[in-house]
Coordinates of C-alpha atoms in Angstrom, one line a residue:
X26 CA 0.1 0.0 -0.1
X27 CA 1.1 3.5 -0.7
X28 CA 0.1 7.2 -0.3
X29 CA -1.8 8.9 -2.9
X30 CA -2.3 12.6 -2.8
X31 CA -5.1 14.3 -5.2
X32 CA -4.8 18.1 -5.4
X33 CA -7.9 20.2 -5.9
X34 CA -8.0 24.2 -6.2
X35 CA -8.5 24.6 -2.5
X36 CA -6.7 21.7 -0.8
X37 CA -5.3 18.2 -1.2
X38 CA -6.9 14.9 -0.3
X39 CA -4.9 12.0 1.0
X40 CA -5.7 8.4 0.2
X41 CA -4.3 5.0 1.0
X42 CA -3.9 3.2 -2.4
X43 CA -3.6 -0.6 -2.6
X44 CA -2.3 -2.6 -5.5
X45 CA -3.6 -6.0 -6.5
X46 CA -4.1 -8.4 -9.5
X47 CA -7.5 -8.9 -10.9
X48 CA -9.0 -12.3 -12.0
X49 CA -7.0 -12.1 -15.2
X50 CA -3.6 -11.7 -13.3
X51 CA -3.2 -7.9 -14.5
X52 CA -1.8 -5.7 -12.0
X53 CA -4.3 -2.8 -10.9
X54 CA -4.9 -0.6 -8.0
X55 CA -7.8 0.6 -5.8
X56 CA -8.5 3.2 -3.2
X57 CA -8.4 1.2 0.2
X58 CA -9.2 4.1 2.5
X59 CA -9.7 7.9 2.3
X60 CA -7.6 9.7 5.0
X61 CA -9.2 13.2 4.4
X62 CA -8.1 16.5 3.3
X63 CA -4.9 18.1 4.9
X64 CA -7.0 19.9 7.5
X65 CA -8.8 16.7 8.5
X66 CA -5.5 14.7 8.8
X67 CA -4.0 17.6 11.0
X68 CA -6.8 17.0 13.4
X69 CA -5.6 13.4 13.7
X70 CA -1.9 13.7 13.8
X71 CA -1.7 17.1 16.0
X72 CA 1.5 19.0 15.5
X73 CA 3.0 16.4 13.0
X74 CA 3.3 16.8 9.4
X75 CA 0.1 15.5 7.8
X76 CA 2.2 13.6 4.9
X77 CA 4.8 12.2 7.2
X78 CA 2.0 10.8 9.6
X79 CA -0.1 9.4 6.6
X80 CA 3.2 7.4 5.5
X81 CA 3.7 6.0 8.8
X82 CA 0.2 5.1 9.1
X83 CA 0.2 3.2 5.8
X84 CA 3.4 1.4 6.8
X85 CA 1.6 0.2 10.0
X86 CA -1.3 -1.0 7.6
X87 CA 1.1 -2.8 5.5
X88 CA 2.9 -4.5 8.5
X89 CA -0.6 -5.7 9.7
X90 CA -1.6 -6.8 6.2
X91 CA 1.7 -9.0 6.0
X92 CA 0.7 -10.7 9.5
X93 CA -3.0 -11.1 8.6
X94 CA -4.2 -8.7 11.3
X95 CA -5.3 -5.8 9.1
X96 CA -8.9 -4.5 9.3
X97 CA -10.2 -4.3 5.8
X98 CA -12.7 -1.5 4.8
X99 CA -14.7 -2.1 1.8
X100 CA -15.9 1.1 -0.1
X101 CA -19.3 0.5 -1.8
X102 CA -21.3 2.8 -3.7
X103 CA -25.2 2.6 -3.8
X104 CA -25.2 4.2 -7.3
X105 CA -22.4 2.4 -9.1
X106 CA -23.7 -0.7 -11.1
X107 CA -21.7 -4.1 -10.8
X108 CA -19.6 -5.4 -13.7
X109 CA -21.6 -7.2 -16.4
X110 CA -20.5 -11.1 -16.2
X111 CA -18.5 -10.6 -13.2
X112 CA -19.4 -13.2 -10.4
X113 CA -20.2 -11.8 -6.9
X114 CA -19.8 -15.1 -5.0
X115 CA -18.2 -18.4 -5.4
X116 CA -17.9 -21.9 -4.0
X117 CA -15.8 -22.6 -1.0
X118 CA -17.0 -25.8 0.5
X119 CA -15.2 -27.7 -2.0
X120 CA -11.9 -26.9 -0.2
X121 CA -12.8 -29.4 2.4
X122 CA -13.1 -32.1 -0.3
X123 CA -10.0 -30.8 -2.1
X124 CA -7.9 -31.5 1.1
X125 CA -9.1 -35.2 0.9
X126 CA -8.6 -35.4 -2.7
X127 CA -5.0 -34.5 -2.5
X128 CA -4.4 -36.6 0.8
X129 CA -5.4 -39.8 -1.0
X130 CA -3.2 -38.9 -3.8
X131 CA -5.9 -38.5 -6.6
X132 CA -3.5 -35.7 -8.1
X133 CA -0.5 -38.0 -8.2
X134 CA -2.8 -40.8 -9.8
X135 CA -3.8 -38.4 -12.6
X136 CA -0.2 -37.5 -13.1
X137 CA 0.8 -41.0 -13.6
X138 CA -2.3 -41.5 -16.1
X139 CA -1.3 -38.4 -17.9
X140 CA 2.4 -39.6 -18.5
X141 CA 0.9 -42.3 -20.5
X142 CA -0.8 -39.9 -22.8
X143 CA 0.0 -36.7 -24.8
X144 CA -2.5 -34.5 -23.1
X145 CA -2.9 -30.8 -24.2
X146 CA -5.1 -30.1 -21.1
X147 CA -4.9 -30.7 -17.5
X148 CA -6.4 -34.0 -16.8
X149 CA -6.3 -33.6 -13.1
X150 CA -8.2 -30.3 -13.2
X151 CA -11.2 -31.7 -15.1
X152 CA -11.5 -34.7 -12.7
X153 CA -11.3 -32.2 -9.8
X154 CA -14.0 -30.2 -11.2
X155 CA -16.2 -33.3 -11.9
X156 CA -15.8 -34.7 -8.4
X157 CA -16.5 -31.4 -6.6
X158 CA -19.5 -30.9 -8.7
X159 CA -20.9 -34.3 -8.1
X160 CA -21.0 -33.4 -4.4
X161 CA -21.9 -29.8 -4.5
X162 CA -24.0 -29.3 -7.6
X163 CA -24.6 -32.5 -9.2
X164 CA -25.7 -32.1 -13.0
X165 CA -24.9 -33.3 -16.5
X166 CA -21.2 -32.9 -17.7
X167 CA -22.1 -30.0 -19.7
X168 CA -23.6 -28.3 -16.5
X169 CA -20.1 -29.2 -14.9
X170 CA -18.5 -27.2 -17.6
X171 CA -20.8 -24.2 -17.4
X172 CA -20.0 -23.9 -13.5
X173 CA -16.3 -24.2 -13.9
X174 CA -16.0 -20.6 -13.3
X175 CA -18.1 -20.7 -10.0
X176 CA -15.0 -21.6 -7.7
X177 CA -12.3 -19.7 -5.8
X178 CA -9.6 -21.3 -8.3
X179 CA -10.0 -20.8 -11.9
X180 CA -10.7 -24.3 -13.7
X181 CA -9.3 -23.3 -17.0
X182 CA -10.7 -26.0 -19.3
X183 CA -12.9 -26.3 -22.4
X184 CA -16.0 -28.6 -23.0
X185 CA -14.4 -31.2 -25.0
X186 CA -11.6 -31.7 -22.4
X187 CA -14.4 -33.1 -20.0
X188 CA -15.6 -35.8 -22.6
X189 CA -12.0 -36.6 -23.3
X190 CA -11.3 -37.2 -19.7
X191 CA -14.3 -39.6 -19.3
X192 CA -12.7 -42.0 -22.2
X193 CA -9.4 -41.8 -20.1
X194 CA -11.3 -42.6 -16.6
X195 CA -12.9 -45.7 -18.3
X196 CA -9.5 -46.8 -19.8
X197 CA -7.8 -46.5 -16.3
X198 CA -10.8 -47.4 -14.0
X199 CA -9.3 -50.4 -12.4
X200 CA -6.0 -48.8 -11.8
X201 CA -7.8 -45.8 -10.0
X202 CA -9.6 -48.1 -7.7
X203 CA -6.5 -50.0 -6.9
X204 CA -4.3 -46.8 -6.2
X205 CA -7.3 -45.2 -4.3
X206 CA -7.6 -48.4 -2.0
X207 CA -4.0 -48.5 -1.2
X208 CA -3.5 -44.7 -0.6
X209 CA -6.7 -44.4 1.5
X210 CA -5.5 -47.2 3.5
X211 CA -2.6 -44.9 4.8
X212 CA -5.1 -42.0 5.5
X213 CA -7.6 -43.9 7.5
X214 CA -8.1 -47.2 9.2
X215 CA -10.1 -49.5 6.9
X216 CA -11.3 -53.0 8.0
X217 CA -11.3 -55.3 4.8
X218 CA -11.9 -58.5 7.0
X219 CA -15.5 -58.3 6.0
X220 CA -16.7 -56.9 2.4
X221 CA -20.3 -56.5 1.5
X222 CA -21.4 -56.8 -2.2
X223 CA -24.6 -55.6 -3.7
X224 CA -26.0 -54.5 -7.1
X225 CA -28.4 -51.8 -8.0
X226 CA -29.4 -50.1 -11.3
X227 CA -29.6 -46.5 -12.7
X228 CA -32.1 -45.4 -15.4
X229 CA -31.8 -43.3 -18.5
X230 CA -34.3 -40.6 -19.8
X231 CA -35.0 -42.5 -23.1
X232 CA -37.6 -45.1 -24.3
X233 CA -35.7 -47.6 -26.2
X234 CA -32.7 -49.9 -25.3
X235 CA -29.4 -49.9 -27.3
X236 CA -28.2 -52.7 -29.6
X237 CA -25.4 -54.8 -28.4
X238 CA -22.9 -53.1 -30.6
X239 CA -22.7 -50.2 -33.0
X240 CA -20.2 -49.4 -35.7
X241 CA -18.9 -45.9 -36.4
X242 CA -18.0 -44.2 -39.6
X243 CA -14.4 -45.4 -39.2
X244 CA -15.4 -49.0 -38.9
X245 CA -14.6 -49.2 -35.1
X246 CA -17.2 -51.5 -33.1
X247 CA -18.4 -50.1 -29.9
X248 CA -20.3 -51.7 -27.0
X249 CA -23.5 -50.5 -25.9
X250 CA -24.8 -51.3 -22.3
X251 CA -28.1 -49.4 -21.9
X252 CA -30.6 -52.2 -21.7
X253 CA -34.1 -53.3 -20.5
X254 CA -33.8 -54.9 -17.1
X255 CA -35.6 -55.4 -13.9
X256 CA -35.4 -51.8 -12.6
X257 CA -35.1 -51.3 -8.8
X258 CA -37.5 -48.3 -9.1
X259 CA -40.0 -50.1 -11.4
X260 CA -39.4 -47.8 -14.3
X261 CA -39.9 -48.8 -17.9
X262 CA -36.6 -47.0 -19.2
X263 CA -33.3 -48.9 -20.1
X264 CA -30.9 -49.2 -17.2
X265 CA -27.3 -50.2 -16.5
X266 CA -26.4 -52.4 -13.6
X267 CA -23.8 -51.4 -10.9
X268 CA -22.0 -53.7 -8.3
X269 CA -20.1 -52.6 -5.6
X270 CA -18.0 -53.8 -2.7
X271 CA -18.0 -52.0 0.7
X272 CA -15.6 -52.9 3.3
X273 CA -16.4 -53.3 7.1
X274 CA -15.7 -49.4 7.7
X275 CA -18.4 -48.5 5.3
X276 CA -16.1 -47.2 2.4
X277 CA -16.3 -48.4 -1.1
X278 CA -13.6 -50.7 -2.4
X279 CA -14.3 -51.8 -5.9
X280 CA -17.0 -51.3 -8.5
X281 CA -18.1 -52.6 -11.9
X282 CA -20.9 -51.4 -14.4
X283 CA -22.6 -54.0 -16.4
X284 CA -25.6 -54.0 -19.1
X285 CA -28.9 -53.6 -17.5
X286 CA -29.9 -57.0 -18.6
X287 CA -27.0 -58.9 -17.0
X288 CA -27.3 -61.4 -14.2
X289 CA -26.4 -59.9 -11.1
X290 CA -25.0 -63.3 -10.0
X291 CA -22.3 -63.4 -12.6
X292 CA -20.9 -59.9 -11.5
X293 CA -19.5 -60.9 -8.3
X294 CA -16.5 -63.0 -9.0
X295 CA -15.0 -60.8 -11.6
X296 CA -15.2 -57.6 -9.3
X297 CA -14.1 -59.7 -6.4
X298 CA -10.8 -60.7 -8.3
X299 CA -9.8 -57.0 -8.7
X300 CA -9.7 -57.0 -4.8
X301 CA -7.8 -60.3 -4.5
X302 CA -5.4 -60.1 -7.3
X303 CA -4.7 -56.2 -7.7
X304 CA -5.3 -54.9 -4.3
X305 CA -3.7 -57.7 -2.4
X306 CA -6.5 -58.3 -0.2
X307 CA -6.8 -62.3 0.2
X308 CA -8.4 -62.9 3.6
X309 CA -12.0 -61.6 3.4
X310 CA -15.6 -62.6 4.3
X311 CA -18.0 -61.7 1.4
X312 CA -21.5 -61.0 2.6
X313 CA -24.3 -60.8 0.1
X314 CA -27.9 -60.8 -0.2
X315 CA -30.1 -63.7 -1.5
X316 CA -30.1 -62.5 -5.0
X317 CA -26.5 -62.9 -5.3
X318 CA -26.2 -66.1 -3.5
X319 CA -25.7 -68.7 -6.2
X320 CA -23.9 -71.9 -5.3
X321 CA -21.0 -71.0 -7.7
X322 CA -20.5 -67.6 -5.7
X323 CA -20.4 -69.6 -2.4
X324 CA -18.1 -72.2 -3.7
X325 CA -15.6 -69.4 -5.1
X326 CA -15.6 -67.9 -1.5
X327 CA -15.2 -71.2 0.2
X328 CA -11.6 -71.8 -1.0
X329 CA -8.3 -70.2 0.0
X330 CA -8.6 -67.7 2.7
X331 CA -12.0 -66.4 1.7
X332 CA -15.5 -67.3 3.3
X333 CA -19.1 -66.1 2.7
X334 CA -22.2 -65.0 4.5
X335 CA -25.3 -65.0 2.5
X336 CA -29.1 -64.5 2.8
X337 CA -31.1 -67.8 2.0
X338 CA -34.7 -67.9 1.0
X339 CA -36.5 -70.5 3.1
X340 CA -38.9 -70.9 0.3
X341 CA -36.4 -72.1 -2.0
X342 CA -35.0 -74.7 0.3
X343 CA -35.9 -78.5 -0.3
X344 CA -39.2 -79.6 1.5
X345 CA -37.3 -81.4 4.4
X346 CA -35.0 -78.3 5.1
X347 CA -38.0 -76.1 4.9
X348 CA -40.0 -78.0 7.3
X349 CA -36.9 -78.2 9.6
X350 CA -36.7 -74.3 9.5
X351 CA -40.4 -73.8 10.6
X352 CA -40.5 -76.3 13.2
X353 CA -41.5 -74.7 16.6
X354 CA -39.4 -76.6 18.9
X355 CA -35.7 -76.9 19.5
X356 CA -34.9 -73.2 19.4
X357 CA -32.1 -71.2 21.3
X358 CA -31.4 -67.6 22.2
X359 CA -29.1 -65.4 20.4
X360 CA -26.8 -63.8 23.2
X361 CA -27.6 -60.2 24.1
X362 CA -25.6 -58.3 26.8
X363 CA -28.3 -55.6 27.0
X364 CA -31.2 -57.8 27.8
X365 CA -32.0 -58.9 31.5
X366 CA -32.4 -62.6 31.9
X367 CA -35.7 -63.9 32.8
X368 CA -35.7 -64.7 36.7
X369 CA -36.8 -68.3 36.1
X370 CA -33.5 -69.1 34.1
X371 CA -31.1 -66.6 35.8
X372 CA -28.7 -69.2 37.0
X373 CA -29.0 -71.3 33.9
X374 CA -26.6 -71.1 30.8
X375 CA -28.4 -69.6 27.9
X376 CA -26.7 -71.9 25.4
X377 CA -28.2 -74.9 27.1
X378 CA -31.8 -73.8 27.0
X379 CA -34.4 -74.7 24.3
X380 CA -37.6 -73.0 23.5
X381 CA -40.9 -73.8 21.9
X382 CA -42.0 -70.8 19.8
X383 CA -45.8 -71.8 20.2
X384 CA -45.5 -71.6 23.9
X385 CA -47.3 -68.5 25.5
X386 CA -44.6 -68.1 28.1
X387 CA -42.0 -67.9 25.4
X388 CA -43.6 -65.0 23.6
X389 CA -44.3 -63.4 27.1
X390 CA -40.9 -63.3 28.5
X391 CA -38.7 -63.4 25.4
X392 CA -40.9 -61.3 23.0
X393 CA -38.1 -59.0 22.5
X394 CA -35.3 -61.4 22.0
X395 CA -34.1 -63.3 18.9
X396 CA -34.1 -67.2 18.6
X397 CA -32.0 -69.4 16.3
X398 CA -31.4 -72.9 15.1
X399 CA -28.6 -74.2 13.0
X400 CA -27.3 -77.2 11.0
X401 CA -25.0 -78.1 8.3
X402 CA -26.3 -79.0 4.9
X403 CA -24.8 -80.8 1.9
X404 CA -25.6 -80.7 -1.8
X405 CA -25.8 -84.5 -2.7
X406 CA -25.1 -83.6 -6.3
X407 CA -22.0 -81.1 -5.8
X408 CA -21.1 -82.3 -2.2
X409 CA -21.0 -78.7 -1.4
X410 CA -21.5 -78.1 2.3
X411 CA -22.6 -75.0 4.2
X412 CA -24.0 -73.9 7.5
X413 CA -27.8 -73.0 7.6
X414 CA -28.6 -70.6 10.2
X415 CA -32.3 -69.8 10.9
X416 CA -33.6 -67.0 13.2
X417 CA -36.9 -65.9 14.6
X418 CA -38.2 -62.8 16.1
X419 CA -41.7 -62.2 17.4
X420 CA -41.1 -58.4 16.7
X421 CA -40.1 -59.0 13.1
X422 CA -43.2 -61.5 12.8
X423 CA -45.7 -58.8 14.1
X424 CA -44.1 -56.2 12.0
X425 CA -44.6 -58.5 8.8
X426 CA -48.2 -59.2 9.6
X427 CA -49.0 -55.4 10.2
X428 CA -47.7 -54.7 6.6
X429 CA -49.6 -57.7 5.4
X430 CA -52.8 -56.5 6.9
X431 CA -52.7 -53.4 5.0
X432 CA -52.2 -55.2 1.8
X433 CA -55.1 -57.4 2.6
X434 CA -57.3 -54.4 3.3
X435 CA -56.2 -53.1 0.0
X436 CA -56.9 -56.3 -1.9
X437 CA -60.3 -56.5 -0.2
X438 CA -61.1 -53.1 -1.4
X439 CA -59.9 -54.2 -4.9
X440 CA -62.3 -57.3 -4.7
X441 CA -65.4 -55.2 -3.7
X442 CA -64.7 -52.9 -6.6
X443 CA -64.4 -56.0 -9.0
X444 CA -61.2 -54.4 -10.6
X445 CA -58.8 -56.1 -12.9
X446 CA -56.1 -57.9 -10.9
X447 CA -52.5 -56.9 -11.0
X448 CA -50.3 -59.9 -12.0
X449 CA -47.4 -59.0 -9.5
X450 CA -45.8 -61.1 -6.7
X451 CA -45.7 -57.8 -4.7
X452 CA -49.1 -56.6 -5.5
X453 CA -51.9 -56.9 -2.8
X454 CA -54.0 -58.8 -5.5
X455 CA -51.8 -61.9 -4.9
X456 CA -54.2 -62.4 -2.2
X457 CA -57.3 -62.6 -4.4
X458 CA -58.5 -65.3 -6.4
X459 CA -61.0 -65.2 -9.4
X460 CA -63.7 -67.6 -10.1
X461 CA -65.8 -67.8 -13.3
X462 CA -69.5 -68.9 -13.5
X463 CA -71.5 -70.2 -16.5
X464 CA -75.2 -69.9 -17.2
X465 CA -76.5 -73.4 -18.5
X466 CA -73.1 -74.5 -19.9
X467 CA -72.6 -71.2 -22.0
X468 CA -69.4 -69.2 -22.3
X469 CA -68.6 -67.9 -18.7
X470 CA -69.9 -64.3 -18.2
X471 CA -69.9 -64.0 -14.4
X472 CA -66.7 -63.2 -12.7
X473 CA -66.4 -63.2 -8.8
X474 CA -63.3 -61.9 -7.1
X475 CA -62.7 -62.9 -3.2
X476 CA -59.8 -63.2 -0.8
X477 CA -57.7 -66.2 -1.2
X478 CA -57.5 -67.4 2.5
X479 CA -55.0 -70.3 1.5
X480 CA -52.6 -67.8 -0.1
X481 CA -52.7 -65.6 3.0
X482 CA -52.1 -68.5 5.4
X483 CA -49.3 -69.8 3.1
X484 CA -47.4 -66.4 3.2
X485 CA -48.1 -65.9 6.8
X486 CA -46.3 -69.0 8.1
X487 CA -42.9 -67.6 7.1
X488 CA -43.4 -64.6 9.3
X489 CA -40.7 -63.9 11.7
X490 CA -38.2 -66.4 10.0
X491 CA -35.0 -65.4 8.4
X492 CA -32.3 -67.6 7.3
X493 CA -28.5 -67.3 6.5
X494 CA -25.9 -69.5 5.0
X495 CA -22.3 -69.5 5.6
X496 CA -19.1 -71.7 5.8
X497 CA -17.7 -69.9 9.0
X498 CA -17.6 -71.7 12.2
X499 CA -17.8 -68.5 14.3
X500 CA -20.4 -68.1 16.9
X501 CA -24.0 -67.2 15.8
X502 CA -24.2 -63.8 17.3
X503 CA -21.3 -62.5 15.4
X504 CA -22.4 -64.0 12.1
X505 CA -25.8 -62.3 12.7
X506 CA -24.2 -59.0 13.4
X507 CA -21.9 -59.2 10.2
X508 CA -24.9 -60.1 8.2
X509 CA -26.9 -56.9 9.7
X510 CA -24.1 -54.7 8.5
X511 CA -25.3 -55.1 4.8
X512 CA -27.1 -51.9 5.1
X513 CA -23.8 -50.2 4.5
X514 CA -23.9 -51.2 0.9
X515 CA -27.5 -50.0 0.5
X516 CA -26.6 -46.7 2.0
X517 CA -23.9 -46.2 -0.4
X518 CA -26.2 -46.8 -3.3
X519 CA -28.6 -44.3 -1.6
X520 CA -26.2 -41.6 -1.2
X521 CA -25.1 -42.0 -5.0
X522 CA -28.7 -42.1 -6.2
X523 CA -30.2 -39.4 -3.9
X524 CA -27.4 -37.1 -2.6
X525 CA -25.1 -37.3 -5.6
X526 CA -28.0 -37.5 -8.1
X527 CA -26.2 -40.4 -10.0
X528 CA -29.4 -41.0 -12.0
X529 CA -30.7 -40.2 -14.6
X530 CA -27.5 -40.8 -16.5
X531 CA -26.9 -38.0 -18.9
X532 CA -24.2 -39.6 -21.1
X533 CA -24.8 -42.4 -23.3
X534 CA -21.7 -44.4 -24.6
X535 CA -20.4 -47.4 -22.6
X536 CA -17.2 -45.7 -22.0
X537 CA -18.6 -42.3 -20.6
X538 CA -21.2 -44.2 -18.5
X539 CA -18.5 -46.3 -16.7
X540 CA -16.5 -43.0 -16.2
X541 CA -19.5 -41.2 -14.8
X542 CA -19.8 -43.8 -12.0
X543 CA -15.9 -43.8 -11.5
X544 CA -16.4 -40.1 -10.6
X545 CA -19.3 -41.2 -8.2
X546 CA -17.0 -43.7 -6.6
X547 CA -14.2 -41.3 -6.1
X548 CA -16.6 -38.8 -4.6
X549 CA -18.2 -41.5 -2.3
X550 CA -14.9 -42.6 -1.1
X551 CA -13.8 -39.0 -0.2
X552 CA -17.1 -38.2 1.5
X553 CA -16.9 -41.5 3.6
X554 CA -13.4 -40.3 4.8
X555 CA -14.8 -37.1 5.8
X556 CA -17.6 -38.7 7.6
X557 CA -15.2 -40.9 9.5
X558 CA -13.0 -38.0 10.4
X559 CA -16.2 -36.2 11.9
X560 CA -16.5 -39.4 14.0
X561 CA -20.1 -40.1 12.4
X562 CA -21.3 -37.3 14.6
X563 CA -23.7 -35.8 11.7
X564 CA -25.8 -37.5 9.1
X565 CA -24.4 -37.5 5.5
X566 CA -27.5 -35.2 4.4
X567 CA -26.5 -32.7 7.0
X568 CA -22.9 -32.6 5.9
X569 CA -23.8 -32.4 2.1
X570 CA -26.2 -29.5 2.9
X571 CA -23.7 -27.6 4.8
X572 CA -21.0 -27.9 2.2
X573 CA -23.4 -26.8 -0.6
X574 CA -24.3 -23.7 1.5
X575 CA -20.6 -22.8 2.0
X576 CA -20.3 -19.9 -0.4
X577 CA -18.3 -16.6 -0.1
X578 CA -19.0 -13.3 -1.4
X579 CA -16.1 -11.8 -3.5
X580 CA -14.7 -8.5 -1.9
X581 CA -13.1 -7.0 -4.9
X582 CA -9.4 -6.7 -4.5
X583 CA -9.3 -7.7 -0.9
X584 CA -10.6 -11.2 -0.4
X585 CA -13.8 -13.3 0.3
X586 CA -16.6 -12.8 2.9
X587 CA -18.2 -15.9 4.3
X588 CA -21.7 -16.2 3.2
X589 CA -22.6 -19.1 5.4
X590 CA -24.1 -19.8 8.9
X591 CA -21.2 -20.8 11.4
X592 CA -22.3 -23.7 13.5
X593 CA -20.9 -26.9 15.3
X594 CA -20.4 -28.7 12.0
X595 CA -18.5 -25.8 10.3
X596 CA -16.3 -25.7 13.5
X597 CA -15.6 -29.5 13.3
X598 CA -14.9 -29.2 9.5
X599 CA -12.5 -26.4 10.2
X600 CA -10.9 -28.1 13.0
X601 CA -10.2 -31.4 11.0
X602 CA -9.2 -29.3 7.9
X603 CA -6.6 -27.2 9.7
X604 CA -7.7 -23.9 8.1
X605 CA -10.4 -21.4 8.9
X606 CA -13.0 -19.8 6.2
X607 CA -15.2 -18.5 8.8
X608 CA -13.5 -15.3 9.9
X609 CA -15.3 -12.0 8.9
X610 CA -13.0 -11.8 5.8
X611 CA -10.5 -14.2 4.2
X612 CA -7.8 -12.4 2.4
X613 CA -6.7 -13.3 -1.0
X614 CA -3.4 -14.1 0.3
X615 CA -4.6 -16.2 2.8
X616 CA -6.8 -18.3 0.4
X617 CA -3.6 -18.8 -1.8
X618 CA -1.8 -20.1 1.3
X619 CA -4.5 -22.5 2.2
X620 CA -4.7 -24.1 -1.5
X621 CA -1.0 -24.2 -1.5
X622 CA -1.0 -26.2 2.0
X623 CA -3.8 -28.5 0.6
X624 CA -1.8 -29.3 -2.5
X625 CA 1.3 -30.5 -0.4
X626 CA -1.1 -33.4 0.9

């Protein structure tokens, strides 16, 4: 800063002038403070020379600015219009994600990939933008490009750079997953002893599926993966399928994208091989739901140091095993440290007690407990053996019956309205039956719809029962707890679909679709690390909402003024990040220092 003196006919006016660089890097200056006329300055400095006093005052301001203690005065005019096309605010919440992006070495991964290609653009900058946008302002790739100027840092990229980067991301997808896993394991503790695998699908805003392959003008053949399949959201649109492994810490490990009509069961082993062969994780327990529990998958995870836990449908068991699962006698209690024992058996070992589920006293005294029975079963054809564990809960039984009663009421209403029945195993109409009557042997013209009590009774007998198959010999309580944690994978898909708005997907080639979900995968991993650093104190929705609200107003030539509400969450974010954005103003120099420190990792 320096002294500027403007002379008029009657007097001279003293100003503090400050030099700075504009957004284009051009050096310019602005009036930082008006000290006043010579007479006004003399009133402030007494007998001293006004010009000499002003220079000393400016020297003190400069010293305070270097120490970061200066008080910044912004001169605004109520009559001066703002510049056309000049942003007045910018995103700042991304800096917390940027810290983790560099901490897991994503910039170094991009650098390693860039060395294999002759890029004329910054691949890392493009990926950074797509990751930040996926969390803060999820939109199409074109939308990402249009918002590239909304950040404190300039993302100097062109639209075609984004689409070229998608091709590169797809080509190096497995390499990125491997490096991210190895690097993140050094940043946070990851529990890979148990991994949860699940599949979901994502829809496209189009009415027709793709052909299997297409040939471009150059004669190159390209795969297409948007296919009709069983949509999780019951939509008639084409879909693609996503499979993902989540470790016992709730963090993503590996993923795959397959055509929408692919069999889910065939996707597990190829994805698991990425973990075993490329990430070096050999000793794992793979936990899946019933839809992924083919005998081939179970057999693959019964070799070497791998094991499995999978949900088993009781209805699909052989008749003798199904009858054994539903027997009312011979049940034991799952251990619980939080439940007080029944005084009648206080001195007995619970492992030795057996219960009859039809006994009124069992339901009365143990209505809030879970019961189990187990046995080993062998496939006579393949000689594959596994441990079958069946659990029963009165609470779970009552919950299912409550839900079914609502469906029965709906079905009864449909029957009275004589409506056309919906052919679906999940529809309330599955509890209805149709009978047709004839008049004197003629064509049936009379149709009667009524409740099918046999169907209701058949479904009701499975209420409260739940089966698991495994090859582990651990105690039942531990196996049940591990299986219960399958919600981690479901929550990961929920975050991608709902919070990251991963669907509908706005790209259409197989390469770009896979790359889109790699961006989602990277964003999810960084976000899970952030949650862990915050000790899971806040919900995922609360963290995302707060990061999206963290914008800053631009104070021209000075810095950035926070435009968000400070609370416990922002305090914790700043404490973990090691920098602060919640002072009354953050100078340009301070922001540069924060970004430089982040890039050091």
